[in-house]
Coordinates of N, CA and C in Angstrom, one line a residue:
X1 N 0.8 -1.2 0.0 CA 0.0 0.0 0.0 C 0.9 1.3 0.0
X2 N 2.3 1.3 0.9 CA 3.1 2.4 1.1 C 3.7 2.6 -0.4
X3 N 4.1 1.9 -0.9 CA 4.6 1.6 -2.6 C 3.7 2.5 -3.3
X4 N 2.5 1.8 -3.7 CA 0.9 2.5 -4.2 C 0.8 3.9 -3.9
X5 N 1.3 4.3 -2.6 CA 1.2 5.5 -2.6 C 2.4 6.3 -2.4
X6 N 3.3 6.0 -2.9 CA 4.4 6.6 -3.4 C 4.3 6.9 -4.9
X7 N 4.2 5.9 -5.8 CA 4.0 6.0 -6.7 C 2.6 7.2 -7.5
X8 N 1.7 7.4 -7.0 CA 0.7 8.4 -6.8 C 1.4 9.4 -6.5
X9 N 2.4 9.8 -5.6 CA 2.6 11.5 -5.0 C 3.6 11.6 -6.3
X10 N 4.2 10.7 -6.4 CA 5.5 10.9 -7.7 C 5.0 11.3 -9.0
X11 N 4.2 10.4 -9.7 CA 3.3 10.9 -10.8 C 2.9 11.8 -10.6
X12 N 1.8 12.1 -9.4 CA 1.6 14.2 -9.4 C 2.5 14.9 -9.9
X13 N 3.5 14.5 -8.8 CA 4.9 15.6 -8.6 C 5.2 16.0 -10.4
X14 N 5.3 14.7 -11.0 CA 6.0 14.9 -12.3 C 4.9 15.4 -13.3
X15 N 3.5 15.1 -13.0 CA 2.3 15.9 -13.8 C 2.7 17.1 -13.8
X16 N 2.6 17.8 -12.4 CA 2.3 19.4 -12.0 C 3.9 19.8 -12.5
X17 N 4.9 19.6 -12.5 CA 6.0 19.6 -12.7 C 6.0 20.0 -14.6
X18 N 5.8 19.1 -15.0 CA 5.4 19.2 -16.6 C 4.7 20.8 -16.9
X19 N 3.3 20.8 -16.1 CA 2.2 22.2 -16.5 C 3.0 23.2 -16.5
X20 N 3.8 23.5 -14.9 CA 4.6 24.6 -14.8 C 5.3 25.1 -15.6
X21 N 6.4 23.7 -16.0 CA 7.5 24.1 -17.4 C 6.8 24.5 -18.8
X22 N 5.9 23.9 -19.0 CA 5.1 24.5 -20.4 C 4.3 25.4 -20.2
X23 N 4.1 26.2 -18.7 CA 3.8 27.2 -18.6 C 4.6 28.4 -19.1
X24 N 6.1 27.9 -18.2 CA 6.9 28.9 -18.1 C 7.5 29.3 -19.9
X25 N 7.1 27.9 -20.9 CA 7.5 27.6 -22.1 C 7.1 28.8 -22.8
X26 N 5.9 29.1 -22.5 CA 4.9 29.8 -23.1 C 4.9 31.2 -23.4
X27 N 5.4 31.4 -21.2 CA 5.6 32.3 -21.1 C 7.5 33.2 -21.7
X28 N 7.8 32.3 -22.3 CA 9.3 32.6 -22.8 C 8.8 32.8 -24.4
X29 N 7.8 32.3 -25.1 CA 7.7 32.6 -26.2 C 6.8 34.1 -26.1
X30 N 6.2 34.2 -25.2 CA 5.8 35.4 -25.5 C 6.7 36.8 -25.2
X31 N 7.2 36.5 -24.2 CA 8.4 38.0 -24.0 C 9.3 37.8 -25.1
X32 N 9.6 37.0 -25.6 CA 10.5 36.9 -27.3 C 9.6 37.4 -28.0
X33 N 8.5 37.4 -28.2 CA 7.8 37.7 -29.0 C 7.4 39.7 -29.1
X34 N 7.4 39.9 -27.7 CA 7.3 41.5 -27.4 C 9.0 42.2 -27.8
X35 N 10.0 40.9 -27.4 CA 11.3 41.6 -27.5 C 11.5 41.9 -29.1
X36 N 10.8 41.2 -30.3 CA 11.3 41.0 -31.3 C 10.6 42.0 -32.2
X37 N 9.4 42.7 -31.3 CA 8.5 43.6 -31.7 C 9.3 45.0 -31.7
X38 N 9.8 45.2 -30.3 CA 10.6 46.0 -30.3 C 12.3 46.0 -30.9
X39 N 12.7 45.0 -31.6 CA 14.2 45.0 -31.8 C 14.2 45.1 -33.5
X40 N 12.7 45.1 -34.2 CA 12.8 45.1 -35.7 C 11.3 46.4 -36.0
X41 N 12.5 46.7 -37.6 CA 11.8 47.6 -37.9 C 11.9 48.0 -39.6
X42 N 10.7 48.0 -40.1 CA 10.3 47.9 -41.9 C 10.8 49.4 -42.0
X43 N 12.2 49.5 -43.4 CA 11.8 50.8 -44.3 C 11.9 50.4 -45.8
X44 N 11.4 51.5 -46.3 CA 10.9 51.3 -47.7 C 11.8 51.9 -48.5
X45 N 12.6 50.7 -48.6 CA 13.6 51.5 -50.0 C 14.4 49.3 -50.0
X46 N 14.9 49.4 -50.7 CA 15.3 48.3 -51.1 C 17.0 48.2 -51.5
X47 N 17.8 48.7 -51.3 CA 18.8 49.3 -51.1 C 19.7 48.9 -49.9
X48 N 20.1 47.8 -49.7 CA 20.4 46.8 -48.8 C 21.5 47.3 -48.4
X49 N 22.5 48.0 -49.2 CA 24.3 48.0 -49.1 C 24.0 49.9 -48.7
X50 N 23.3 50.3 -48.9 CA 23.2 51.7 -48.6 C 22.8 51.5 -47.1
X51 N 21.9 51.0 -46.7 CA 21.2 50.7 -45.4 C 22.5 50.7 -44.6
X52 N 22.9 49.8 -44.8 CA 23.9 49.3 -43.5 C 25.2 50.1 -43.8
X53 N 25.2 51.1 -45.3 CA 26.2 52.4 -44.4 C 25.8 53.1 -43.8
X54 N 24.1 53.3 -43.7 CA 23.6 54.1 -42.5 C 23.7 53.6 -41.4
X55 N 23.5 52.4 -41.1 CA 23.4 51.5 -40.4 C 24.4 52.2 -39.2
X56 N 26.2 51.5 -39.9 CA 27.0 51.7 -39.5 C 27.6 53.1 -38.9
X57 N 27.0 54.1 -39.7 CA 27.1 55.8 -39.3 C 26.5 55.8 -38.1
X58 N 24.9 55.5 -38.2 CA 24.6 55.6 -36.6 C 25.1 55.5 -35.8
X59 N 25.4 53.7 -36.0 CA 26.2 53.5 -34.5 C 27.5 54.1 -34.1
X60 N 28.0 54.6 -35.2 CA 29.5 55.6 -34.5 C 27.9 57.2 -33.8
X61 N 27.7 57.3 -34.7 CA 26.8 58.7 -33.9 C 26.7 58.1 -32.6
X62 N 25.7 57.2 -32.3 CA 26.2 56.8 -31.1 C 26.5 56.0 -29.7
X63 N 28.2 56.2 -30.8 CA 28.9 55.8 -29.8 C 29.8 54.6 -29.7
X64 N 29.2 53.8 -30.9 CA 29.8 52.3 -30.7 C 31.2 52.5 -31.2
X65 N 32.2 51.3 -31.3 CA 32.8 51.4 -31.8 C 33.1 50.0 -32.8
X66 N 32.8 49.7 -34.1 CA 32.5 48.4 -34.9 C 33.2 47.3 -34.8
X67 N 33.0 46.1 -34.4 CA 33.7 45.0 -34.0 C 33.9 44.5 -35.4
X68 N 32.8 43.8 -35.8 CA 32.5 43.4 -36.7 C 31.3 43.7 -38.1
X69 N 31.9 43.6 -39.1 CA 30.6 43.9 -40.7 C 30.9 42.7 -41.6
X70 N 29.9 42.4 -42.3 CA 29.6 41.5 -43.0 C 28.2 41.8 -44.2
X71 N 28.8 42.5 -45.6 CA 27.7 43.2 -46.1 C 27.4 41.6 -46.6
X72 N 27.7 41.0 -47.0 CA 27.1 39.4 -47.7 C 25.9 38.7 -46.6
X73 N 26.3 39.2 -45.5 CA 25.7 38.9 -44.4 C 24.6 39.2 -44.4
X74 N 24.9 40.8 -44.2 CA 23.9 42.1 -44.2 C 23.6 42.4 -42.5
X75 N 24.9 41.9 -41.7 CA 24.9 42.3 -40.5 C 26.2 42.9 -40.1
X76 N 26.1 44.3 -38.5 CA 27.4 45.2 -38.7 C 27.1 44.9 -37.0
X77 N 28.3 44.8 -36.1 CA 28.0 44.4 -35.1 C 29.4 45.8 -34.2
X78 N 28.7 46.4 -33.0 CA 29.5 46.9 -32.3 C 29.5 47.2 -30.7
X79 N 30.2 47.9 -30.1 CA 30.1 47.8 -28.5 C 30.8 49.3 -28.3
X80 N 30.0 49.4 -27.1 CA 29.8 50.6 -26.0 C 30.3 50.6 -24.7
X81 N 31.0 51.1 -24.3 CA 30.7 51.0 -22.7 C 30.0 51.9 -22.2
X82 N 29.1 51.7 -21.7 CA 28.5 53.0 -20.5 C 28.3 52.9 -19.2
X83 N 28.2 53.2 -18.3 CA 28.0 53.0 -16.7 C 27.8 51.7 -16.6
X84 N 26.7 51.0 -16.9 CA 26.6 50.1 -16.6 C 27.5 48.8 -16.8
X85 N 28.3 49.1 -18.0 CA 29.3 48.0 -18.4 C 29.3 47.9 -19.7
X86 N 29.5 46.6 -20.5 CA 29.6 46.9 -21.8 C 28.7 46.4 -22.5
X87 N 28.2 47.7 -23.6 CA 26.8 47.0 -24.3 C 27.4 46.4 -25.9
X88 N 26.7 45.6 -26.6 CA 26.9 45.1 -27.5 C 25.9 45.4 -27.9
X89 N 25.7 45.6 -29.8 CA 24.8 45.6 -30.7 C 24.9 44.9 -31.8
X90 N 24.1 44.3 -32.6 CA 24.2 43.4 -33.5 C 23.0 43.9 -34.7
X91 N 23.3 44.1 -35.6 CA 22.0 44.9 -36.6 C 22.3 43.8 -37.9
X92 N 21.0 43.4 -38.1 CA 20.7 42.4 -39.2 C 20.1 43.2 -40.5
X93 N 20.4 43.2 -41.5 CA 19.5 44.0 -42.6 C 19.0 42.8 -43.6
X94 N 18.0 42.6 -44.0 CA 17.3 41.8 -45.0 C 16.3 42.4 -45.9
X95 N 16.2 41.9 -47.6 CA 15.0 41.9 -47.7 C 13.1 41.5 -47.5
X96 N 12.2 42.8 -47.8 CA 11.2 42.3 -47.6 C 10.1 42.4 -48.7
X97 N 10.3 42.1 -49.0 CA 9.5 41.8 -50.5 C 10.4 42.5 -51.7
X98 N 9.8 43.2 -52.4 CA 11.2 43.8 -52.9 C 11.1 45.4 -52.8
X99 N 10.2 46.0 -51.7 CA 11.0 47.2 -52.0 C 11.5 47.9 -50.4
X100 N 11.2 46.9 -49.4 CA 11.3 47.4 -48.1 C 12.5 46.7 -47.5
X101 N 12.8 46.7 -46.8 CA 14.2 46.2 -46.1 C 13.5 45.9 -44.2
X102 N 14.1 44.7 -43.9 CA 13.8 44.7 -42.2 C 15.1 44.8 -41.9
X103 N 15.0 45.9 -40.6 CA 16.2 45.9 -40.0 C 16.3 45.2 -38.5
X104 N 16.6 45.1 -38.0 CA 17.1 44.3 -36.7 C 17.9 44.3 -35.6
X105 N 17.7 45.0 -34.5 CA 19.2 45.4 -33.5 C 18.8 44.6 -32.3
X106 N 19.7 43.9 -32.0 CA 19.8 43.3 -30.5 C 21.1 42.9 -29.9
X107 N 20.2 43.5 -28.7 CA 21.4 44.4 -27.9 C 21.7 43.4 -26.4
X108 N 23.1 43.7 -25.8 CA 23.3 42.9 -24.8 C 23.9 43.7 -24.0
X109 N 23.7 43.8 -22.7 CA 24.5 44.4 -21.8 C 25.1 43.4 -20.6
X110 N 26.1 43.2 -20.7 CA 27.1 42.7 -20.1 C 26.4 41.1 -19.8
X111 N 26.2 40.7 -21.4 CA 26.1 39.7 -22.1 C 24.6 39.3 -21.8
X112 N 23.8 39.9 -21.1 CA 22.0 39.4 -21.2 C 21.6 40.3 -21.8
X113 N 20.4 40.1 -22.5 CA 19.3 40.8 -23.7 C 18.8 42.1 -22.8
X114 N 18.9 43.1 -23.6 CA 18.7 44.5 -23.1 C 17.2 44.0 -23.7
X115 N 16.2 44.7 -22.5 CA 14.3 44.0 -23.0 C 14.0 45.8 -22.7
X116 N 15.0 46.8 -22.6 CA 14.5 48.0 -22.3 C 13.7 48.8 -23.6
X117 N 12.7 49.0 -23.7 CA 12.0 49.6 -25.1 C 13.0 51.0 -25.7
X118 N 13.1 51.3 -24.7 CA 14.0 53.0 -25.0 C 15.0 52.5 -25.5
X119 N 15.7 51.6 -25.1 CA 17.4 51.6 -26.0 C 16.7 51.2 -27.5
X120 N 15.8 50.3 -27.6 CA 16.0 50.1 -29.5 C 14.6 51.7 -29.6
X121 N 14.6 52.3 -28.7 CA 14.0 53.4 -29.7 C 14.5 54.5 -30.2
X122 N 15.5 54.6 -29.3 CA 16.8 55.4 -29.9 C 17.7 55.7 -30.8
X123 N 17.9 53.7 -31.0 CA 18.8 53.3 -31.9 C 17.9 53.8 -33.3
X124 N 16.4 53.3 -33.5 CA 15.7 53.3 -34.5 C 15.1 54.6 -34.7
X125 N 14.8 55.7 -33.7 CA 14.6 57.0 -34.1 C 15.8 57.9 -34.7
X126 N 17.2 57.3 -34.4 CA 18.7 58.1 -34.9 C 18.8 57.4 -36.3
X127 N 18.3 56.2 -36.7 CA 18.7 55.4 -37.9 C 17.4 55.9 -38.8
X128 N 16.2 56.5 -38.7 CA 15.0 56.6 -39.4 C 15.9 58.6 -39.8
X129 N 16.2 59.0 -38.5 CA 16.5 60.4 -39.2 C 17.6 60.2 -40.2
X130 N 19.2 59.3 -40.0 CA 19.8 59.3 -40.9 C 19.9 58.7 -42.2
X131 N 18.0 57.8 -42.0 CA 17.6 57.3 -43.4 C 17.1 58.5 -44.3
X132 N 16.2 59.3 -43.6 CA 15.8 60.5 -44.4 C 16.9 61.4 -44.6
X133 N 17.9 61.5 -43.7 CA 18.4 62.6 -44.2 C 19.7 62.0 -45.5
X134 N 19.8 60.7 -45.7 CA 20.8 60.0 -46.9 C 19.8 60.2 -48.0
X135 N 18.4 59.8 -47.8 CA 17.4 60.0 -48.9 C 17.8 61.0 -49.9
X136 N 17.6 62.5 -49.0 CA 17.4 63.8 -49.3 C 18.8 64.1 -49.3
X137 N 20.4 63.5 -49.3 CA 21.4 63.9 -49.5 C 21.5 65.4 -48.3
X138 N 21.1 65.2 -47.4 CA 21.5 66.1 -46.7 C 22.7 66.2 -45.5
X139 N 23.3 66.7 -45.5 CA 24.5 66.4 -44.4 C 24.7 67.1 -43.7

């Protein structure tokens, strides 16, 4: 009988055990899902190798300094230090149908995912001004 009911608390244990982790499963696909909302962003031009010289101008605007580029790639990757330690950025450029481009930045600070909205809105409101202002050749 003591067996019988060991066997009973153990099967729970490993039921409830299961719910939790495909709880928590779930709950990990969805903050990826808000991170990836915030870390990407559509412009309309098609222009892949122009992009990521803007790309790359930003990030010195501000601040990085480029580890690594890879135009075949279509990714330019660089690092910061600021107070807090050292951040890393990583910018993917792709096509999206054929006349828009997705761009892509994700960011690490002292090697965990930066989930702060302000840092990629920064990065993507300085990259949207130096998209318009390459459009319009203004310098």
């Amino acid at each position: 009988m003591a067996i019988h009911l060991a066997l009973v608390v153990c099967a729970a244990m490993v039921l409830t055990g299961c719910v939790s982790t495909g709880d928590r499963l779930l709950d990990a696909d969805t903050s990826q899902v808000q991170l990836r909302s915030m870390q990407v962003r559509a412009f309309d031009t098609a222009d892949r190798e122009r992009m990521l010289r803007t790309v790359v101008a930003t990030l010195q605007d501000l601040g990085f300094v480029l580890d690594a580029g890879e135009v075949g790639l279509g990714t330019v990757s660089g690092t910061r230090y600021i107070d807090l330690g050292k951040m890393r950025i990583t910018v993917s450029v792709w096509p999206r149908g054929e006349s828009q481009l997705l761009v892509r930045a994700s960011c690490e600070l002292q090697r965990k995912p930066v989930e702060d909205p302000a840092t990629y809105q920064r990065f993507f409101s300085a990259l949207s001004k130096a998209v318009f202002l390459d459009a319009h050749e203004i310098e």
